[in-house]
């Protein structure tokens, strides 16, 4: 049984909408002989189109492992034997001590084991290039726990509980 998820559907939609709108503005500005504004809008459009592979790739979980694809092309694949750590991590790492604010949380699949310092560095440089990841939701984590027969690590997740009871 396999399941496919978009890495971050909301950010994908915002990126595409922004890219298309600024592209239309760029074309309109150039047609009105406003070249500087047209070039500025074109650059903004290009930046947001460049974000679509980051947020719009799909991650497929199956009994064999985890695969990331963009526009149907395989960009990264790890078998469950190659995945040494599965975890949930929050992106807000620079915060007041004792704060439960986590920022956005992601589920990651790492080909190597991480310690707290390495997880901190990974979240500072988010998104990681050498790992697979997707936005955290309870349903996604439930599906991961079906295939990942190992402990799911936590980093900067506030009050999130990950155990057999929370996965039902």
Coordinates of C-alpha atoms in Angstrom, one line a residue, residues 45-113:
X45 CA 8.3 35.6 -10.9
X46 CA 11.4 33.5 -11.6
X47 CA 12.2 33.3 -7.9
X48 CA 8.7 32.0 -7.1
X49 CA 8.8 29.5 -10.0
X50 CA 12.1 28.3 -8.6
X51 CA 10.4 27.5 -5.3
X52 CA 7.9 25.1 -6.9
X53 CA 10.2 22.1 -6.9
X54 CA 10.9 22.6 -3.2
X55 CA 7.2 22.7 -2.2
X56 CA 5.6 21.0 -5.1
X57 CA 7.5 17.7 -5.3
X58 CA 5.6 14.7 -4.2
X59 CA 6.8 12.2 -1.6
X60 CA 5.6 8.6 -2.0
X61 CA 5.7 6.2 0.9
X62 CA 5.6 2.5 0.2
X63 CA 6.7 -0.8 1.7
X64 CA 9.9 -0.4 -0.2
X65 CA 10.9 3.1 0.9
X66 CA 10.4 6.8 0.2
X67 CA 10.6 8.5 -3.1
X68 CA 10.5 12.1 -4.1
X69 CA 9.3 13.1 -7.6
X70 CA 8.9 16.4 -9.4
X71 CA 6.8 16.5 -12.5
X72 CA 7.0 12.8 -12.7
X73 CA 10.8 12.6 -12.6
X74 CA 12.4 10.8 -9.7
X75 CA 14.7 13.2 -7.9
X76 CA 15.6 11.1 -4.7
X77 CA 14.8 7.7 -3.4
X78 CA 15.7 5.9 -0.2
X79 CA 14.8 2.3 0.8
X80 CA 13.7 1.7 4.4
X81 CA 17.1 -0.1 4.9
X82 CA 18.9 3.1 3.8
X83 CA 16.9 5.3 6.1
X84 CA 18.6 5.4 9.5
X85 CA 16.4 8.0 11.1
X86 CA 12.8 9.2 10.8
X87 CA 11.8 12.2 12.7
X88 CA 9.6 15.2 13.2
X89 CA 11.2 18.6 13.6
X90 CA 10.0 22.2 14.1
X91 CA 11.6 25.0 12.1
X92 CA 11.5 27.7 14.8
X93 CA 14.8 26.9 16.5
X94 CA 15.8 30.4 17.7
X95 CA 13.2 31.0 20.4
X96 CA 12.9 31.8 24.1
X97 CA 13.7 29.0 26.5
X98 CA 10.7 27.1 27.6
X99 CA 8.6 28.2 24.6
X100 CA 6.3 25.7 22.9
X101 CA 6.3 27.5 19.6
X102 CA 7.7 25.2 17.0
X103 CA 7.2 26.9 13.7
X104 CA 6.2 24.7 10.9
X105 CA 6.9 21.0 11.6
X106 CA 8.2 18.6 9.0
X107 CA 8.6 14.8 8.9
X108 CA 12.1 13.9 7.6
X109 CA 13.8 10.7 6.4
X110 CA 17.5 10.7 6.9
X111 CA 20.2 8.3 5.5
X112 CA 22.3 8.9 8.6
X113 CA 21.7 9.2 12.4

